[in-house]
Amino acid sequence: MKPGIKSRMHFMMMKRMLRGCALPIMLACSMTTPGMTQTIAPEAPAPAATPSPTPAPDPAASTLVPTPATPAPPPAPAARLDRLSPLGTKPDWLKLQAFHQTLTRKEFEEAMRDFYSDGSPLPPPWKLEPDGVVVKTGDPVKPEARIAFAARAEPPLPGTRTWRPAAEMPPLKGRPVLSDLHVAIDPGHIGGGYAQMEERYLSFAPGEAIQEGDLTLITAQVLAERLKALGAYVSLVRDRPEPVTPQRPSNLVVQARQILVEAGFPQPQETYSGITGDEKILTVQWQSEKLFYRVSEIHARAEKVNNTIKPDIVLCLHFNAESWGSATSPQFSPMNHLHVLVNGCYAPVELEQQDVRFEMLRRLFSRIHQEELPIAEAVANGMRLSTGLPAYVYTTPNARHVGSNSYVYARNLLANRLYDCPVVYLEPYVMNNEETYRRLLLGHYLGRTLCAGRLQTSAIEDYVQGVVNGLVAYYQKHRPL
């Protein structure tokens, strides 16, 4: 949700402006359509002009002029497989050895086809062999890593994952349905004094405003109590309107400037003071702020989730939005919708980065997708019934439908890639839909109250109820009784 870079016209304008930029800026300088980060993908170079056809020789001519040979097109530049995503860490490829002979080739190919591939015809940075996959690491010392396939499907080896699927949980024996389940709730964004920097602040009148980071925190707190009442153990990844990361934009100035330099802007402007519109992207200040709240913050949350909380599932709570024009004079949108994301749909340009490549393969070999999709479908059904919202339809190639539920898409986001367990990433409501905006101004309440001329339930309560109903339906069906 980024005022100033929302419309399709702005999107195409910025693609033209940043044409030819180096990969790091494509990842840190992102364009946001309602609540969803959209990476500005570099455009393909314009095709070489086709030579005009040579006229047929005149039979009456005494001398034939030979047709000049068409020059061969230059070879495509080799992929830079040693790159890292912004603030990414060089992976330890030896960790994939834990998955030797735990997955069959058929399972690998099905996972790529059904979840992780974006359907591109370009070859991936690995080679499939009959009994294993050989991955290009990008490390000049050890340029390849090989993971052997299993001859037949086997359960994952002990110690290769910290989360438990529903089928492996202890029998309920009459206890509440979510007993033994460890849920981490990740309230999206930061809120508080950071909301305007994050561009997650929306106000249509003086003295009133909603901030996505504050709304997700309230939703998380209400949801946590409901899940605890059903027997779950619940951890909040963020429990206040403050960042998890210790870094701040001032700590990331060097990296921000380097991103712009590598993108072809050797002398970028330091601040966006006095700049309006999309040109802010090309300032060190804008880049360092993006690295702070969109990259460093998610890395810090992932470290907390993976090394401290170690849950069975993460629920990433967000609210969506549509284009609202100027932040100082926003516009309501008639649209209102819902969708749920799982991890997948990796573009070739993303897989060129060695940390992204490693993280995708770790998720694939851990079989996270096998648990993630059915949980997401159950939660999507719960949300559909509680909110009554229609499904959002992606028109961009950075997401794809997976499974049979029209509300569920696969998309490669930092949060649902870095967390080492199933992640259900929720994007309900359009915050700048007038009715939704009015409901969200009222916060959380029980029952019905007068809003927009009629009695309505709390949007937050409907959000919470949908998630609870979806989780209950899934675990009732799939865990031992």
mmCIF file of C-alpha atoms in Angstrom, residues 84-264:
data_model
loop_
_atom_site.group_PDB
_atom_site.id
_atom_site.type_symbol
_atom_site.label_atom_id
_atom_site.label_comp_id
_atom_site.label_asym_id
_atom_site.label_seq_id
_atom_site.Cartn_x
_atom_site.Cartn_y
_atom_site.Cartn_z
ATOM 1 C CA LEU A 84 22.638 -12.175 -2.677
ATOM 2 C CA SER A 85 19.315 -10.483 -2.065
ATOM 3 C CA PRO A 86 19.478 -7.185 -0.114
ATOM 4 C CA LEU A 87 20.845 -7.852 3.409
ATOM 5 C CA GLY A 88 20.893 -11.567 2.555
ATOM 6 C CA THR A 89 23.422 -13.950 4.092
ATOM 7 C CA LYS A 90 25.588 -16.338 2.130
ATOM 8 C CA PRO A 91 23.978 -19.754 2.643
ATOM 9 C CA ASP A 92 25.635 -22.829 4.096
ATOM 10 C CA TRP A 93 24.957 -25.288 1.299
ATOM 11 C CA LEU A 94 26.123 -28.178 3.481
ATOM 12 C CA LYS A 95 22.853 -27.875 5.405
ATOM 13 C CA LEU A 96 21.019 -29.349 2.431
ATOM 14 C CA GLN A 97 22.937 -32.589 3.013
ATOM 15 C CA ALA A 98 20.406 -33.332 5.769
ATOM 16 C CA PHE A 99 17.861 -33.973 3.011
ATOM 17 C CA HIS A 100 19.891 -36.620 1.164
ATOM 18 C CA GLN A 101 17.630 -39.467 0.065
ATOM 19 C CA THR A 102 14.513 -38.072 1.763
ATOM 20 C CA LEU A 103 12.571 -36.978 -1.345
ATOM 21 C CA THR A 104 11.943 -38.787 -4.622
ATOM 22 C CA ARG A 105 12.594 -37.221 -7.997
ATOM 23 C CA LYS A 106 8.854 -37.401 -8.703
ATOM 24 C CA GLU A 107 8.084 -35.446 -5.508
ATOM 25 C CA PHE A 108 10.694 -32.841 -6.427
ATOM 26 C CA GLU A 109 9.307 -32.372 -9.933
ATOM 27 C CA GLU A 110 5.706 -32.184 -8.684
ATOM 28 C CA ALA A 111 6.604 -29.582 -6.057
ATOM 29 C CA MET A 112 8.352 -27.429 -8.658
ATOM 30 C CA ARG A 113 5.476 -27.764 -11.096
ATOM 31 C CA ASP A 114 2.648 -27.205 -8.611
ATOM 32 C CA PHE A 115 4.163 -24.643 -6.215
ATOM 33 C CA TYR A 116 7.611 -23.234 -6.727
ATOM 34 C CA SER A 117 7.905 -22.555 -10.459
ATOM 35 C CA ASP A 118 6.368 -19.497 -12.079
ATOM 36 C CA GLY A 119 6.025 -21.415 -15.347
ATOM 37 C CA SER A 120 8.996 -19.727 -17.016
ATOM 38 C CA PRO A 121 10.601 -21.690 -19.884
ATOM 39 C CA LEU A 122 14.063 -20.561 -18.757
ATOM 40 C CA PRO A 123 16.212 -23.341 -17.279
ATOM 41 C CA PRO A 124 16.645 -23.264 -13.485
ATOM 42 C CA PRO A 125 20.105 -23.006 -11.879
ATOM 43 C CA TRP A 126 20.238 -26.734 -11.182
ATOM 44 C CA LYS A 127 20.393 -29.961 -13.142
ATOM 45 C CA LEU A 128 18.123 -32.927 -12.546
ATOM 46 C CA GLU A 129 19.764 -36.335 -12.678
ATOM 47 C CA PRO A 130 17.990 -39.686 -12.360
ATOM 48 C CA ASP A 131 19.101 -40.057 -8.750
ATOM 49 C CA GLY A 132 19.651 -36.484 -7.571
ATOM 50 C CA VAL A 133 19.679 -32.754 -8.217
ATOM 51 C CA VAL A 134 22.889 -30.790 -8.745
ATOM 52 C CA VAL A 135 22.497 -27.146 -7.712
ATOM 53 C CA LYS A 136 24.739 -24.302 -8.808
ATOM 54 C CA THR A 137 25.756 -22.602 -5.577
ATOM 55 C CA GLY A 138 27.440 -19.463 -6.877
ATOM 56 C CA ASP A 139 30.442 -20.273 -4.665
ATOM 57 C CA PRO A 140 33.665 -20.350 -6.735
ATOM 58 C CA VAL A 141 35.296 -22.725 -4.231
ATOM 59 C CA LYS A 142 32.474 -25.268 -4.292
ATOM 60 C CA PRO A 143 30.301 -24.346 -7.280
ATOM 61 C CA GLU A 144 27.887 -27.280 -7.005
ATOM 62 C CA ALA A 145 25.854 -28.998 -4.291
ATOM 63 C CA ARG A 146 24.254 -32.381 -4.878
ATOM 64 C CA ILE A 147 21.218 -33.735 -3.017
ATOM 65 C CA ALA A 148 20.429 -37.360 -3.736
ATOM 66 C CA PHE A 149 16.853 -38.473 -4.307
ATOM 67 C CA ALA A 150 15.214 -41.331 -2.431
ATOM 68 C CA ALA A 151 14.186 -44.473 -4.279
ATOM 69 C CA ARG A 152 10.738 -44.288 -2.678
ATOM 70 C CA ALA A 153 8.833 -41.719 -0.668
ATOM 71 C CA GLU A 154 9.946 -41.675 2.953
ATOM 72 C CA PRO A 155 9.026 -39.418 5.886
ATOM 73 C CA PRO A 156 11.556 -36.627 6.536
ATOM 74 C CA LEU A 157 14.457 -37.576 8.777
ATOM 75 C CA PRO A 158 14.277 -36.532 12.442
ATOM 76 C CA GLY A 159 15.926 -33.181 13.040
ATOM 77 C CA THR A 160 15.345 -31.804 9.537
ATOM 78 C CA ARG A 161 12.475 -29.606 10.711
ATOM 79 C CA THR A 162 11.279 -28.043 13.952
ATOM 80 C CA TRP A 163 7.544 -27.910 13.140
ATOM 81 C CA ARG A 164 4.986 -30.704 13.290
ATOM 82 C CA PRO A 165 2.268 -31.446 10.749
ATOM 83 C CA ALA A 166 -1.202 -32.151 12.094
ATOM 84 C CA ALA A 167 -0.878 -35.888 11.472
ATOM 85 C CA GLU A 168 2.160 -36.104 13.779
ATOM 86 C CA MET A 169 0.587 -34.339 16.758
ATOM 87 C CA PRO A 170 -0.448 -36.272 19.873
ATOM 88 C CA PRO A 171 -4.019 -37.637 19.909
ATOM 89 C CA LEU A 172 -6.548 -35.202 21.308
ATOM 90 C CA LYS A 173 -8.310 -37.708 23.593
ATOM 91 C CA GLY A 174 -11.112 -35.274 24.312
ATOM 92 C CA ARG A 175 -8.920 -32.195 24.805
ATOM 93 C CA PRO A 176 -9.572 -28.866 22.982
ATOM 94 C CA VAL A 177 -8.982 -29.177 19.250
ATOM 95 C CA LEU A 178 -5.867 -26.949 19.086
ATOM 96 C CA SER A 179 -4.098 -28.522 22.061
ATOM 97 C CA ASP A 180 -0.333 -29.005 21.485
ATOM 98 C CA LEU A 181 -0.358 -26.664 18.461
ATOM 99 C CA HIS A 182 2.226 -23.871 18.664
ATOM 100 C CA VAL A 183 1.063 -20.868 16.632
ATOM 101 C CA ALA A 184 3.191 -17.796 15.976
ATOM 102 C CA ILE A 185 1.183 -14.725 15.002
ATOM 103 C CA ASP A 186 3.105 -12.145 12.985
ATOM 104 C CA PRO A 187 1.292 -8.764 12.936
ATOM 105 C CA GLY A 188 2.350 -7.257 9.618
ATOM 106 C CA HIS A 189 4.283 -3.960 9.505
ATOM 107 C CA ILE A 190 5.201 -1.858 12.542
ATOM 108 C CA GLY A 191 2.630 0.883 13.019
ATOM 109 C CA GLY A 192 2.862 3.535 15.716
ATOM 110 C CA GLY A 193 5.341 6.264 14.884
ATOM 111 C CA TYR A 194 6.632 4.289 11.895
ATOM 112 C CA ALA A 195 3.324 4.079 9.987
ATOM 113 C CA GLN A 196 3.884 7.115 7.781
ATOM 114 C CA MET A 197 7.424 6.032 6.905
ATOM 115 C CA GLU A 198 6.010 2.615 6.000
ATOM 116 C CA GLU A 199 3.275 4.333 3.968
ATOM 117 C CA ARG A 200 0.699 2.358 5.924
ATOM 118 C CA TYR A 201 -1.176 5.410 7.228
ATOM 119 C CA LEU A 202 -4.590 6.390 5.854
ATOM 120 C CA SER A 203 -6.740 9.372 6.821
ATOM 121 C CA PHE A 204 -9.772 10.839 5.072
ATOM 122 C CA ALA A 205 -10.506 13.569 7.616
ATOM 123 C CA PRO A 206 -8.621 15.549 10.254
ATOM 124 C CA GLY A 207 -8.469 13.792 13.599
ATOM 125 C CA GLU A 208 -9.029 10.288 12.247
ATOM 126 C CA ALA A 209 -6.708 7.706 10.760
ATOM 127 C CA ILE A 210 -6.056 3.993 10.474
ATOM 128 C CA GLN A 211 -2.583 2.438 10.430
ATOM 129 C CA GLU A 212 -2.080 -1.082 9.138
ATOM 130 C CA GLY A 213 0.571 -1.970 11.709
ATOM 131 C CA ASP A 214 -1.747 -0.964 14.558
ATOM 132 C CA LEU A 215 -4.706 -2.859 13.067
ATOM 133 C CA THR A 216 -2.704 -6.050 12.635
ATOM 134 C CA LEU A 217 -1.451 -5.849 16.229
ATOM 135 C CA ILE A 218 -5.001 -5.478 17.612
ATOM 136 C CA THR A 219 -6.133 -8.376 15.418
ATOM 137 C CA ALA A 220 -3.214 -10.501 16.614
ATOM 138 C CA GLN A 221 -3.969 -9.816 20.268
ATOM 139 C CA VAL A 222 -7.645 -10.763 19.893
ATOM 140 C CA LEU A 223 -6.781 -13.826 17.814
ATOM 141 C CA ALA A 224 -4.183 -14.996 20.348
ATOM 142 C CA GLU A 225 -6.771 -15.148 23.141
ATOM 143 C CA ARG A 226 -9.231 -17.105 20.978
ATOM 144 C CA LEU A 227 -6.594 -19.639 19.983
ATOM 145 C CA LYS A 228 -5.403 -20.056 23.572
ATOM 146 C CA ALA A 229 -8.988 -20.807 24.621
ATOM 147 C CA LEU A 230 -8.938 -23.677 22.119
ATOM 148 C CA GLY A 231 -5.778 -25.151 23.611
ATOM 149 C CA ALA A 232 -3.087 -23.617 21.380
ATOM 150 C CA TYR A 233 0.214 -22.250 22.616
ATOM 151 C CA VAL A 234 0.561 -18.796 21.034
ATOM 152 C CA SER A 235 3.560 -16.505 20.515
ATOM 153 C CA LEU A 236 3.390 -12.993 19.080
ATOM 154 C CA VAL A 237 6.316 -12.197 16.790
ATOM 155 C CA ARG A 238 5.696 -8.496 17.513
ATOM 156 C CA ASP A 239 3.745 -7.418 20.611
ATOM 157 C CA ARG A 240 4.046 -3.613 20.402
ATOM 158 C CA PRO A 241 4.217 -0.876 17.714
ATOM 159 C CA GLU A 242 7.993 -1.089 17.601
ATOM 160 C CA PRO A 243 10.379 -2.836 15.202
ATOM 161 C CA VAL A 244 11.918 -6.199 16.032
ATOM 162 C CA THR A 245 15.151 -5.328 14.236
ATOM 163 C CA PRO A 246 17.723 -3.271 16.164
ATOM 164 C CA GLN A 247 18.724 -1.549 12.924
ATOM 165 C CA ARG A 248 17.367 1.795 11.789
ATOM 166 C CA PRO A 249 17.543 3.605 8.435
ATOM 167 C CA SER A 250 20.684 5.452 9.554
ATOM 168 C CA ASN A 251 22.445 2.084 9.931
ATOM 169 C CA LEU A 252 21.643 1.143 6.332
ATOM 170 C CA VAL A 253 22.764 4.220 4.431
ATOM 171 C CA VAL A 254 25.889 2.553 3.002
ATOM 172 C CA GLN A 255 23.897 -0.408 1.674
ATOM 173 C CA ALA A 256 21.201 1.895 0.301
ATOM 174 C CA ARG A 257 23.725 4.031 -1.559
ATOM 175 C CA GLN A 258 25.414 0.921 -2.949
ATOM 176 C CA ILE A 259 22.081 -0.324 -4.315
ATOM 177 C CA LEU A 260 21.636 2.900 -6.253
ATOM 178 C CA VAL A 261 25.236 2.946 -7.482
ATOM 179 C CA GLU A 262 24.967 -0.628 -8.753
ATOM 180 C CA ALA A 263 21.710 0.315 -10.460
ATOM 181 C CA GLY A 264 23.488 2.983 -12.465
#
